[in-house]
CSV table of C-alpha atoms and ligand atoms in Angstrom, one decimal:
chain,number,residue,atom,x,y,z
A,12,MET,CA,-2.4,0.4,17.5
A,13,GLU,CA,-4.4,-2.1,19.6
A,14,LYS,CA,-8.0,-1.0,18.3
A,15,LEU,CA,-7.5,-0.7,15.4
A,16,VAL,CA,-5.6,-4.2,14.8
A,17,SER,CA,-8.7,-5.5,16.9
A,18,LEU,CA,-11.3,-3.5,14.7
A,19,CYS,CA,-9.2,-4.9,11.5
A,20,LYS,CA,-9.8,-8.3,12.5
A,21,ARG,CA,-13.3,-8.4,14.4
A,22,ARG,CA,-15.0,-6.2,10.8
A,23,GLY,CA,-12.1,-8.8,8.3
A,24,PHE,CA,-9.7,-6.3,7.3
A,25,VAL,CA,-7.0,-8.3,8.4
A,26,PHE,CA,-6.1,-11.5,9.7
A,27,GLN,CA,-3.1,-13.1,11.1
A,28,SER,CA,-1.7,-15.5,8.6
A,29,SER,CA,-2.1,-19.5,8.9
A,30,GLU,CA,-3.9,-18.0,12.7
A,31,ILE,CA,-5.1,-21.3,13.6
A,32,TYR,CA,-1.3,-22.8,13.7
A,33,GLY,CA,0.0,-19.8,16.0
A,34,GLY,CA,0.5,-17.5,12.7
A,35,LEU,CA,3.7,-16.9,10.9
A,36,ASN,CA,5.7,-13.9,11.6
A,37,GLY,CA,5.3,-11.0,9.3
A,38,CYS,CA,2.8,-12.4,7.0
A,39,TRP,CA,-1.2,-11.1,7.0
A,40,ASP,CA,-4.3,-12.1,5.0
A,41,TYR,CA,-6.7,-9.7,3.6
A,42,GLY,CA,-10.2,-10.2,4.7
A,43,PRO,CA,-13.1,-9.5,2.7
A,44,LEU,CA,-13.2,-6.1,3.3
A,45,GLY,CA,-9.5,-5.7,3.5
A,46,VAL,CA,-9.1,-7.1,-0.1
A,47,GLU,CA,-11.9,-4.3,-1.1
A,48,LEU,CA,-9.9,-1.6,0.4
A,49,LEU,CA,-6.6,-2.7,-1.0
A,50,ARG,CA,-7.5,-3.2,-4.4
A,51,ASN,CA,-9.2,0.5,-4.4
A,52,ILE,CA,-6.2,1.7,-3.1
A,53,LYS,CA,-4.5,0.1,-6.0
A,54,ASP,CA,-7.0,0.7,-8.7
A,55,GLN,CA,-6.3,4.9,-7.8
A,56,TRP,CA,-3.0,4.5,-8.1
A,57,TRP,CA,-3.0,2.1,-11.3
A,58,GLN,CA,-5.4,5.2,-12.8
A,59,THR,CA,-3.5,8.1,-11.6
A,60,MET,CA,-0.1,6.5,-12.6
A,61,THR,CA,-1.1,4.8,-15.8
A,62,TYR,CA,-4.4,6.5,-17.3
A,63,ARG,CA,-1.8,9.0,-18.9
A,64,GLU,CA,0.3,9.3,-22.5
A,65,ASP,CA,3.6,8.7,-21.0
A,66,VAL,CA,2.8,6.0,-18.3
A,67,GLU,CA,2.3,2.0,-19.7
A,68,GLY,CA,1.6,-0.7,-17.5
A,69,ILE,CA,3.4,-4.0,-17.1
A,70,ASP,CA,3.0,-7.2,-14.9
A,71,ALA,CA,6.4,-9.1,-14.8
A,72,ALA,CA,7.2,-12.3,-13.1
A,73,ILE,CA,8.1,-12.7,-10.2
A,74,LEU,CA,10.8,-15.3,-10.2
A,75,MET,CA,13.6,-13.5,-12.5
A,76,HIS,CA,16.8,-14.9,-14.1
A,77,PRO,CA,19.3,-15.0,-10.9
A,78,ARG,CA,22.0,-12.8,-12.8
A,79,VAL,CA,19.3,-9.7,-12.8
A,80,TRP,CA,20.2,-10.0,-8.6
A,81,GLU,CA,23.4,-9.7,-9.4
A,82,ALA,CA,23.3,-7.2,-11.9
A,83,SER,CA,21.3,-5.1,-9.4
A,84,GLY,CA,23.6,-5.2,-6.7
A,85,HIS,CA,20.9,-7.2,-4.3
A,86,VAL,CA,23.4,-10.0,-3.9
A,87,GLU,CA,26.3,-8.3,-3.1
A,88,ASN,CA,24.2,-5.2,-1.0
A,89,PHE,CA,20.9,-6.1,0.6
A,90,THR,CA,21.7,-7.1,3.4
A,91,ASP,CA,21.1,-6.3,6.9
A,92,PRO,CA,23.5,-6.5,9.8
A,93,MET,CA,22.3,-9.0,12.1
A,94,VAL,CA,23.8,-10.3,15.8
A,95,ASP,CA,22.5,-13.4,17.9
A,96,CYS,CA,21.7,-13.5,21.4
A,97,LYS,CA,24.2,-16.6,22.6
A,98,GLU,CA,22.1,-16.9,25.6
A,99,CYS,CA,18.4,-17.1,24.6
A,100,LYS,CA,19.0,-17.3,20.5
A,101,ALA,CA,17.0,-14.6,19.9
A,102,ARG,CA,18.2,-12.4,16.6
A,103,PHE,CA,18.2,-8.9,15.9
A,104,ARG,CA,19.2,-6.3,13.4
A,105,ALA,CA,22.4,-4.8,14.9
A,106,ASP,CA,21.3,-1.7,13.9
A,107,GLN,CA,18.0,-1.5,16.1
A,108,ILE,CA,18.7,-3.1,19.0
A,109,GLU,CA,17.6,-0.1,21.3
A,110,ASP,CA,14.2,-0.8,20.5
A,111,SER,CA,13.5,-4.3,20.5
A,112,PRO,CA,12.7,-6.4,23.2
A,113,CYS,CA,14.8,-8.9,24.9
A,114,GLY,CA,13.9,-12.4,23.4
A,115,SER,CA,13.8,-14.8,26.6
A,116,PRO,CA,10.8,-14.9,28.2
A,117,ALA,CA,12.7,-15.2,31.4
A,118,TYR,CA,13.9,-11.3,31.4
A,119,LYS,CA,10.3,-10.0,30.8
A,120,GLY,CA,10.1,-6.3,29.7
A,121,ARG,CA,14.1,-6.1,29.5
A,122,LYS,CA,15.5,-4.4,26.6
A,123,ALA,CA,17.9,-6.0,24.2
A,124,HIS,CA,20.8,-3.0,24.4
A,125,LYS,CA,21.1,-4.7,28.2
A,126,CYS,CA,21.9,-8.0,27.3
A,127,GLN,CA,24.4,-6.7,24.2
A,128,SER,CA,26.0,-4.5,27.3
A,129,GLU,CA,26.3,-7.6,29.2
A,130,GLY,CA,28.5,-9.1,26.2
A,131,LYS,CA,25.7,-11.9,25.5
A,132,PHE,CA,26.0,-11.1,21.7
A,133,THR,CA,27.7,-12.5,18.7
A,134,GLU,CA,29.7,-10.0,16.2
A,135,ALA,CA,27.3,-9.1,13.8
A,136,ARG,CA,27.1,-10.5,10.4
A,137,GLN,CA,25.5,-9.5,6.9
A,138,PHE,CA,22.1,-11.1,6.6
A,139,ASN,CA,21.2,-11.1,2.7
A,140,LEU,CA,17.2,-10.0,2.7
A,141,MET,CA,16.2,-12.5,-0.6
A,142,PHE,CA,13.9,-15.3,0.0
A,143,LYS,CA,16.0,-18.0,-2.3
A,144,THR,CA,14.2,-21.0,-3.4
A,145,PHE,CA,15.0,-23.6,-6.5
A,146,VAL,CA,13.3,-24.0,-10.0
A,147,GLY,CA,13.0,-27.7,-11.0
A,148,PRO,CA,13.6,-30.9,-9.1
A,149,VAL,CA,17.1,-30.4,-8.2
A,150,GLU,CA,18.2,-28.3,-5.1
A,151,ASP,CA,21.6,-27.1,-5.9
A,152,GLU,CA,23.2,-23.7,-6.4
A,153,GLY,CA,22.5,-24.1,-10.0
A,154,ALA,CA,18.7,-24.1,-10.0
A,155,VAL,CA,18.4,-21.4,-6.6
A,156,VAL,CA,16.5,-18.3,-7.9
A,157,TYR,CA,14.8,-15.5,-5.5
A,158,LEU,CA,12.0,-14.2,-4.4
A,159,ARG,CA,11.9,-10.7,-6.0
A,160,PRO,CA,12.4,-8.4,-3.2
A,161,GLU,CA,11.1,-5.7,-5.4
A,162,THR,CA,8.6,-4.7,-8.2
A,163,ALA,CA,11.9,-2.7,-10.2
A,164,GLN,CA,13.6,-5.2,-11.4
A,165,GLY,CA,10.8,-6.3,-13.5
A,166,ILE,CA,10.7,-3.2,-15.0
A,167,PHE,CA,14.3,-2.0,-15.6
A,168,VAL,CA,14.6,-5.6,-17.8
A,169,ASN,CA,11.5,-4.8,-20.1
A,170,PHE,CA,12.6,-1.4,-20.9
A,171,LEU,CA,13.2,-1.6,-24.1
A,172,ASN,CA,10.7,-4.5,-24.7
A,173,VAL,CA,7.8,-1.7,-23.9
A,174,GLN,CA,9.7,1.2,-25.1
A,175,SER,CA,9.0,-0.4,-28.7
A,176,ALA,CA,5.9,-2.2,-28.6
A,177,SER,CA,4.5,1.2,-27.5
A,178,ARG,CA,6.7,3.2,-29.4
A,179,GLN,CA,7.2,5.9,-26.5
A,180,LYS,CA,10.4,7.8,-26.3
A,181,PRO,CA,11.7,9.1,-23.0
A,182,PRO,CA,10.8,10.7,-21.0
A,183,PHE,CA,8.1,8.3,-20.4
A,184,GLY,CA,7.3,5.8,-17.7
A,185,ILE,CA,6.6,1.9,-16.9
A,186,ALA,CA,4.3,1.3,-13.7
A,187,GLN,CA,3.5,-2.3,-12.2
A,188,ILE,CA,2.1,-3.7,-9.1
A,189,GLY,CA,2.9,-6.6,-7.8
A,190,LYS,CA,4.4,-8.5,-4.4
A,191,ALA,CA,7.6,-8.6,-2.9
A,192,PHE,CA,9.3,-10.3,-0.7
A,193,ARG,CA,12.0,-9.4,2.2
A,194,ASN,CA,13.2,-11.7,4.8
A,195,GLU,CA,13.1,-9.0,7.7
A,196,ILE,CA,15.1,-10.1,10.3
A,197,ASN,CA,12.7,-8.1,12.7
A,198,THR,CA,9.4,-7.3,11.4
A,199,LYS,CA,7.1,-5.2,13.2
A,200,ASN,CA,4.0,-2.6,13.7
A,201,PHE,CA,1.2,-4.4,12.2
A,202,LEU,CA,1.7,-4.1,8.4
A,203,PHE,CA,4.3,-1.6,8.4
A,204,ARG,CA,7.4,-3.8,8.3
A,205,THR,CA,6.3,-7.6,6.7
A,206,ARG,CA,8.2,-10.3,5.0
A,207,GLU,CA,5.0,-10.3,2.5
A,208,PHE,CA,4.4,-7.0,1.1
A,209,GLU,CA,2.9,-5.6,-2.1
A,210,GLN,CA,4.4,-2.5,-4.1
A,211,MET,CA,3.2,0.1,-6.7
A,212,GLU,CA,6.2,1.0,-8.4
A,213,MET,CA,7.2,3.4,-11.4
A,214,GLN,CA,9.8,3.9,-13.3
A,215,PHE,CA,10.1,7.4,-15.2
A,216,PHE,CA,13.1,6.9,-18.0
A,217,VAL,CA,14.3,10.3,-19.0
A,218,LYS,CA,17.1,12.1,-20.8
A,219,PRO,CA,20.4,12.7,-18.6
A,220,GLY,CA,20.2,16.2,-17.7
A,221,THR,CA,16.6,16.6,-17.2
A,222,ASP,CA,16.5,13.9,-14.4
A,223,GLU,CA,16.6,16.9,-11.8
A,224,GLN,CA,13.4,18.6,-13.3
A,225,TRP,CA,12.1,15.1,-13.3
A,226,PHE,CA,12.4,14.3,-9.6
A,227,GLN,CA,10.8,17.3,-8.2
A,228,TYR,CA,7.5,16.8,-10.6
A,229,TRP,CA,7.0,13.2,-9.5
A,230,LYS,CA,8.2,14.2,-5.9
A,231,SER,CA,5.3,16.4,-5.7
A,232,GLN,CA,2.5,14.5,-7.6
A,233,ARG,CA,3.1,11.6,-5.6
A,234,LEU,CA,2.5,13.8,-2.1
A,235,ASP,CA,-0.6,15.3,-4.2
A,236,TRP,CA,-1.8,11.7,-4.4
A,237,TYR,CA,-2.1,11.2,-0.9
A,238,ILE,CA,-3.8,14.5,0.2
A,239,GLY,CA,-6.2,13.9,-2.3
A,240,LEU,CA,-7.4,10.8,-1.1
A,241,GLY,CA,-7.6,12.1,1.9
A,242,MET,CA,-5.3,11.9,3.8
A,243,THR,CA,-3.9,14.3,6.4
A,244,LYS,CA,-1.8,16.9,5.1
A,245,GLU,CA,-0.3,17.5,8.4
A,246,LYS,CA,0.6,13.7,8.5
A,247,LEU,CA,2.7,13.9,5.9
A,248,GLN,CA,6.2,15.1,5.2
A,249,TYR,CA,9.2,14.6,3.2
A,250,HIS,CA,12.3,12.9,4.6
A,251,GLN,CA,15.6,13.9,2.5
A,252,HIS,CA,18.3,10.8,2.5
A,253,GLU,CA,21.3,12.0,3.7
A,254,PRO,CA,24.3,11.6,1.0
A,255,ASP,CA,26.1,8.9,3.1
A,256,LYS,CA,22.8,6.7,3.6
A,257,LEU,CA,21.6,6.8,0.2
A,258,ALA,CA,20.9,3.0,-1.3
A,259,HIS,CA,23.7,2.2,-3.7
A,260,TYR,CA,22.2,3.1,-6.5
A,261,ALA,CA,20.8,6.7,-6.2
A,262,LYS,CA,21.8,10.0,-6.5
A,263,GLU,CA,18.9,11.8,-4.9
A,264,ALA,CA,16.2,10.2,-2.5
A,265,PHE,CA,13.3,11.1,-0.5
A,266,ASP,CA,10.9,9.1,1.2
A,267,ILE,CA,6.8,10.3,2.0
A,268,GLU,CA,6.4,9.9,5.3
A,269,TYR,CA,2.9,9.5,7.4
A,270,LEU,CA,2.9,9.9,11.6
A,271,PHE,CA,1.6,6.7,12.7
A,272,PRO,CA,1.1,6.1,15.9
A,273,PHE,CA,4.4,4.5,16.7
A,274,GLY,CA,6.1,7.5,15.0
A,275,TRP,CA,7.1,8.6,11.5
A,276,GLY,CA,7.3,6.0,9.0
A,277,GLU,CA,8.1,6.1,5.6
A,278,ILE,CA,5.4,5.1,2.9
A,279,GLU,CA,6.8,5.8,-0.6
A,280,GLY,CA,10.5,6.4,-1.5
A,281,ILE,CA,11.3,8.9,-4.5
A,282,HIS,CA,14.6,7.7,-6.2
A,283,ASN,CA,17.1,9.3,-8.7
A,284,ARG,CA,18.6,6.2,-9.9
A,285,THR,CA,20.7,7.5,-12.7
A,286,ASP,CA,21.5,5.3,-15.3
A,287,PHE,CA,22.6,2.3,-13.0
A,288,ASP,CA,20.0,-0.2,-13.3
A,289,LEU,CA,20.3,0.0,-16.9
A,290,SER,CA,24.1,0.3,-17.0
A,291,ARG,CA,24.2,-2.5,-15.1
A,292,HIS,CA,21.8,-5.1,-16.8
A,293,GLU,CA,23.6,-3.9,-20.1
A,294,GLN,CA,26.9,-5.0,-18.3
A,295,PHE,CA,25.7,-8.2,-16.9
A,296,SER,CA,23.7,-9.2,-19.9
A,297,GLY,CA,25.7,-8.1,-22.8
A,298,LYS,CA,22.7,-6.4,-24.4
A,299,SER,CA,22.5,-2.7,-25.2
A,300,MET,CA,19.9,-1.2,-23.1
A,301,LYS,CA,20.5,2.3,-24.7
A,302,PHE,CA,17.8,4.5,-26.2
A,303,PHE,CA,18.3,5.3,-30.3
A,304,ASP,CA,16.0,8.0,-31.0
A,305,ASP,CA,15.5,7.8,-35.1
A,306,GLN,CA,14.7,11.1,-35.6
A,307,THR,CA,17.5,13.0,-33.7
A,308,LYS,CA,19.9,10.2,-34.2
A,309,GLU,CA,20.9,10.3,-30.6
A,310,LYS,CA,21.9,7.3,-28.3
A,311,PHE,CA,21.8,7.3,-24.9
A,312,THR,CA,21.1,5.5,-21.6
A,313,PRO,CA,18.0,6.9,-20.1
A,314,PHE,CA,18.1,8.0,-16.1
A,315,ILE,CA,15.8,6.6,-13.9
A,316,ILE,CA,13.0,8.4,-12.0
A,317,GLU,CA,11.7,5.7,-9.4
A,318,THR,CA,8.4,6.1,-7.6
A,319,SER,CA,8.2,3.0,-5.3
A,320,ALA,CA,5.2,2.9,-2.8
A,321,GLY,CA,4.1,0.1,-0.3
A,322,ALA,CA,0.7,-1.1,-1.4
A,323,SER,CA,0.5,-2.2,1.9
A,324,ARG,CA,2.3,0.0,3.9
A,325,SER,CA,-0.1,2.9,2.2
A,326,PHE,CA,-3.1,0.4,3.3
A,327,MET,CA,-1.9,0.7,6.8
A,328,ALA,CA,-1.7,4.5,6.4
A,329,PHE,CA,-5.2,4.8,5.4
A,330,LEU,CA,-6.2,2.8,8.0
A,331,VAL,CA,-4.9,5.2,11.1
A,332,ASP,CA,-6.0,8.4,9.2
A,333,ALA,CA,-9.2,7.0,8.6
A,334,TYR,CA,-10.0,6.0,11.9
A,335,LYS,CA,-11.7,8.1,14.5
A,336,GLU,CA,-13.7,7.9,17.8
A,337,GLU,CA,-16.2,11.1,18.4
A,338,GLU,CA,-19.5,11.8,19.8
A,339,ALA,CA,-22.4,11.0,18.3
A,340,PRO,CA,-26.5,11.3,19.2
A,341,THR,CA,-28.2,8.5,20.1
A,342,ALA,CA,-31.6,7.7,18.8
A,343,ASP,CA,-32.9,8.6,22.4
A,344,GLY,CA,-30.6,11.8,21.9
A,345,LYS,CA,-28.1,11.1,24.5
A,346,MET,CA,-24.6,11.4,23.4
A,347,GLU,CA,-22.5,8.4,22.8
A,348,VAL,CA,-18.8,7.6,21.1
A,349,ARG,CA,-18.6,6.0,17.2
A,350,THR,CA,-16.2,4.5,15.8
A,351,VAL,CA,-16.2,5.8,12.2
A,352,MET,CA,-13.4,5.3,9.8
A,353,LYS,CA,-13.7,7.9,7.3
A,354,PHE,CA,-12.1,6.3,4.2
A,355,HIS,CA,-12.5,8.4,1.5
A,356,ARG,CA,-15.6,7.9,-0.8
A,357,ARG,CA,-13.1,6.0,-3.7
A,358,LEU,CA,-11.3,4.0,-1.2
A,359,ALA,CA,-14.0,2.8,0.8
A,360,PRO,CA,-14.3,-0.9,0.9
A,361,VAL,CA,-18.5,-0.9,0.8
A,362,LYS,CA,-20.0,2.2,-1.1
A,363,ALA,CA,-23.7,2.1,0.7
A,364,ALA,CA,-25.6,0.3,3.1
A,365,VAL,CA,-29.8,-0.3,2.1
A,366,PHE,CA,-31.6,-0.9,5.2
A,367,PRO,CA,-35.6,-1.6,5.6
A,368,LEU,CA,-36.3,0.4,8.2
A,369,VAL,CA,-38.4,-2.5,9.5
A,370,ASN,CA,-39.6,-6.2,8.0
A,371,ARG,CA,-42.6,-5.6,6.8
A,372,ASP,CA,-45.3,-4.0,5.4
A,373,GLY,CA,-43.2,-4.8,1.9
A,374,MET,CA,-40.4,-2.8,3.3
A,375,PRO,CA,-38.3,-5.2,2.6
A,376,ASP,CA,-39.2,-6.3,-0.6
A,377,ILE,CA,-38.2,-2.7,-1.5
A,378,ALA,CA,-35.2,-2.7,-0.2
A,379,ARG,CA,-33.9,-6.2,-1.4
A,380,LYS,CA,-34.7,-4.6,-4.9
A,381,LEU,CA,-33.0,-1.4,-4.5
A,382,GLU,CA,-29.9,-3.6,-3.1
A,383,THR,CA,-30.0,-5.7,-6.5
A,384,ASP,CA,-30.1,-2.9,-8.7
A,385,LEU,CA,-27.4,-1.0,-6.9
A,386,ARG,CA,-24.8,-4.3,-6.8
A,387,GLN,CA,-24.5,-3.8,-11.0
A,388,SER,CA,-22.6,-1.2,-10.5
A,389,PHE,CA,-21.5,-1.0,-6.4
A,390,ARG,CA,-20.6,-2.8,-3.7
A,391,VAL,CA,-23.3,-2.7,-1.4
A,392,PHE,CA,-24.4,-4.4,1.8
A,393,TYR,CA,-28.0,-5.2,2.7
A,394,ASP,CA,-29.0,-5.3,6.6
A,395,ASP,CA,-32.0,-5.9,8.3
A,396,SER,CA,-30.9,-6.8,11.8
A,397,GLY,CA,-31.6,-4.6,14.9
A,398,ALA,CA,-31.9,-0.8,15.3
A,399,VAL,CA,-31.4,1.5,12.5
A,400,GLY,CA,-29.1,3.1,14.9
A,401,ARG,CA,-27.1,0.0,15.5
A,402,ARG,CA,-27.2,-0.4,12.0
A,403,TYR,CA,-25.3,3.2,11.2
A,404,ARG,CA,-22.9,2.3,13.6
A,405,ARG,CA,-21.8,-1.1,12.1
A,406,GLN,CA,-21.7,0.5,8.7
A,407,ASP,CA,-19.8,3.6,10.2
A,408,GLU,CA,-17.2,1.6,11.8
A,409,VAL,CA,-16.4,-0.2,8.2
A,410,GLY,CA,-16.5,3.8,6.9
A,411,THR,CA,-19.3,3.0,4.6
A,412,PRO,CA,-20.0,6.5,3.2
A,413,TYR,CA,-24.1,6.1,2.6
A,414,CYS,CA,-27.0,4.0,4.3
A,415,LEU,CA,-30.1,4.3,2.3
A,416,THR,CA,-33.1,3.4,3.9
A,417,VAL,CA,-36.5,2.3,2.9
A,418,ASP,CA,-39.2,3.7,5.5
A,419,SER,CA,-43.0,4.2,5.9
A,420,GLN,CA,-43.0,7.6,3.0
A,421,THR,CA,-41.3,5.1,0.3
A,422,LEU,CA,-44.6,3.1,0.2
A,423,GLN,CA,-46.5,6.5,-0.6
A,424,ASP,CA,-43.9,8.6,-2.2
A,425,HIS,CA,-41.0,6.4,-3.6
A,426,THR,CA,-38.4,8.3,-1.6
A,427,ILE,CA,-36.0,7.0,0.6
A,428,THR,CA,-33.3,8.6,3.6
A,429,VAL,CA,-30.1,9.0,2.7
A,430,ARG,CA,-27.6,9.5,5.6
A,431,ASP,CA,-24.3,10.5,5.3
A,432,ARG,CA,-21.2,8.7,7.3
A,433,ASP,CA,-19.4,11.8,8.2
A,434,SER,CA,-22.2,14.8,8.9
A,435,MET,CA,-24.7,11.9,10.0
A,436,LEU,CA,-27.3,14.1,8.4
A,437,GLN,CA,-30.1,13.1,6.0
A,438,GLU,CA,-31.8,13.9,3.2
A,439,ARG,CA,-34.5,12.1,1.2
A,440,ILE,CA,-33.9,11.3,-2.6
A,441,ALA,CA,-36.2,9.4,-5.0
A,442,ILE,CA,-35.7,5.7,-4.8
A,443,ASP,CA,-34.6,5.7,-8.6
A,444,GLN,CA,-32.3,8.0,-8.3
A,445,ALA,CA,-30.2,6.1,-5.9
A,446,ALA,CA,-27.6,4.9,-8.4
A,447,ALA,CA,-27.4,8.1,-10.0
A,448,TYR,CA,-26.9,9.6,-6.6
A,449,LEU,CA,-24.1,7.5,-5.6
A,450,SER,CA,-22.6,7.5,-8.9
A,451,GLU,CA,-22.4,11.7,-9.0
A,452,LYS,CA,-21.1,11.4,-5.2
A,453,LEU,CA,-18.5,8.7,-5.4
A,454,ALA,CA,-16.8,10.4,-8.8
A,455,THR,CA,-15.6,13.5,-5.8
B,12,GAP,N1,12.6,-0.2,-6.2
B,12,GAP,C1,12.9,0.5,-4.5
B,12,GAP,C2,12.9,0.4,-3.1
B,12,GAP,O1,12.3,-1.0,-3.5
B,12,GAP,P1,12.6,0.7,-0.7
B,12,GAP,O2,12.4,2.1,0.0
B,12,GAP,O3,13.1,-0.4,-0.1
B,12,GAP,O4,12.5,0.9,-2.8
B,12,GAP,C3,9.8,0.4,-1.3
B,12,GAP,O5,10.2,0.0,-0.5
B,12,GAP,C4,8.2,0.9,-0.5
B,12,GAP,O6,8.0,-0.5,-0.6
B,12,GAP,C5,8.7,1.4,0.8
B,12,GAP,O7,8.4,2.6,1.2
B,12,GAP,C6,7.7,0.8,1.6
B,12,GAP,O8,6.1,1.1,1.2
B,12,GAP,C7,7.3,-0.8,1.1
B,12,GAP,N2,8.1,-1.6,1.8
B,12,GAP,C8,9.5,-1.7,1.8
B,12,GAP,N3,10.0,-2.7,2.6
B,12,GAP,C9,8.8,-3.2,2.9
B,12,GAP,C10,8.3,-4.9,4.1
B,12,GAP,N4,9.4,-5.1,4.9
B,12,GAP,N5,7.1,-4.3,4.6
B,12,GAP,C11,6.4,-3.4,4.2
B,12,GAP,N6,6.1,-2.4,3.3
B,12,GAP,C12,7.7,-2.6,2.3
C-alpha cells in the first residue's frame, strides 16, 4: 500500500486534500491521471448499466428534502457506536477498537483496546454519520438539510417521474453516479473509507415474487463486470450478510469483496430492499408510489434490487490489482525490476504515448503530427526526453498500453514501432494506420 500511495502522488493519480494545510482527514483529490482513470471506470459502469433497454439514468440533487432521510430510516438508524478516550480525547468506533491505534502520542505503538481495558473510555453513544448543513441564511433546526449519504434515495423519490417519462414498466431500473458523504468516525486505508466518495448505484424495480430471480441475475452480472475489466478473479468473492447483520431495509444482501493488501474489503453491495423504500416514501410524503399497469389493471408497490458500487473503492481496487513489479530487460541486456500498472485498456488513463526516437532528422515533426492526429480520438502523451527505454518505463508506471515510436525507418517507409505494455514486444505498423490500430485494440 505504501508503494502504491507514493506512486499515486508522484504520478498524479491521487493527492491528499488541502495538503498544503496539513490535509483534511478522509478526503482525497484526484490528479490528472486519477481523474481519467475514475472517469473511465464510471463510463464503463454507465455503459454497462444504462446502454440497455430496461435501465434509465438520472442525476439527482445532493441536497434533498430532510423528510427523505426520515423516511429512509437514516435519521434514526444510520449510526455507528462511538466511544471517547477520557485521557487523550481520541474518538473510536466502539466496534473497531481492536485494530485502532491509541490516539495519544505519549503511548506510541499501543492499541486502543489496552486503554479500554484500563477503563479510560466513555460509554458507547450512537453517532449519526450524516453531515448536516443549513439551507438559507438562518441556521436553525427548520433549515437543516443533509449531504446525501447514498445516491439511492434520489432514485426512489423519482421512481414514478422516470417511469412515466420513459414509459417503462417493471422490471426496469434507474441508475445514477454521484457523490455521497458520510461522517465516518474512523477513516482508513487510503481511499477505502473516506468521508466524501462517489457511488454508482442502480435500483431495479420488479414485481413482488420475481425479486429472488432478479437478485440472482444482478449478483452475477455485477461480479462479471469487474472480471470483464481485468480484475483478478481469485481476488474477488461474495460475502453474504447474516440475517442479524442485514441493513434495516434489506431482505437479502451480498457484498462483492476484493482482496486488498489489508484483507478482504467490500467494493459493492447487492441488496434485495423489498418494497421498504417505496412504501416508506409513500407513507411519509402522502403520495402514492405504486405502479399501475394500464394493460393488466394491476397495481403494486415494486420490490427493489439494488446494485451499489463505490466508484472510489472500485478505483482503489483497480489500482491495487493493476500494480505489478516484474523483471524486465534493459537496453543493454541486463535485467531490472519494472513497475507496471496493468490496467485494462479501457480503463488506462493514457491510451498511447508517442516518441520520436531522437530529436533530429525530422522525427519530432512526424511524431508531433502523429500525436495531433491521435489526440482527436484518444488521450495520448508526447515524450521526447531521455533514452527510449526510460520513456517506456515511465509509461509502464502509469499503465499506458501502447508506445508508438518514430525512428529512422519511419523516414524511409512511413512505418512506426508499436510497443505493447504487457508483453513488451514490438511490431511495425504503417503510420497512417495508427488510429485504426488503437481503435481496434482499445475496443476489446
Ligand atoms: N445504497 C446502499 C448503500 O449505500 P453501502 O453498502 O453503505 O450501501 C455501497 O455502500 C458502496 O459504497 C460500498 O460497497 C462502497 O463501495 C461504497 N462506500 C460506502 N461507504 C464508503 C466510504 N466511507 N468510503 C468510500 N466508499 C464507500
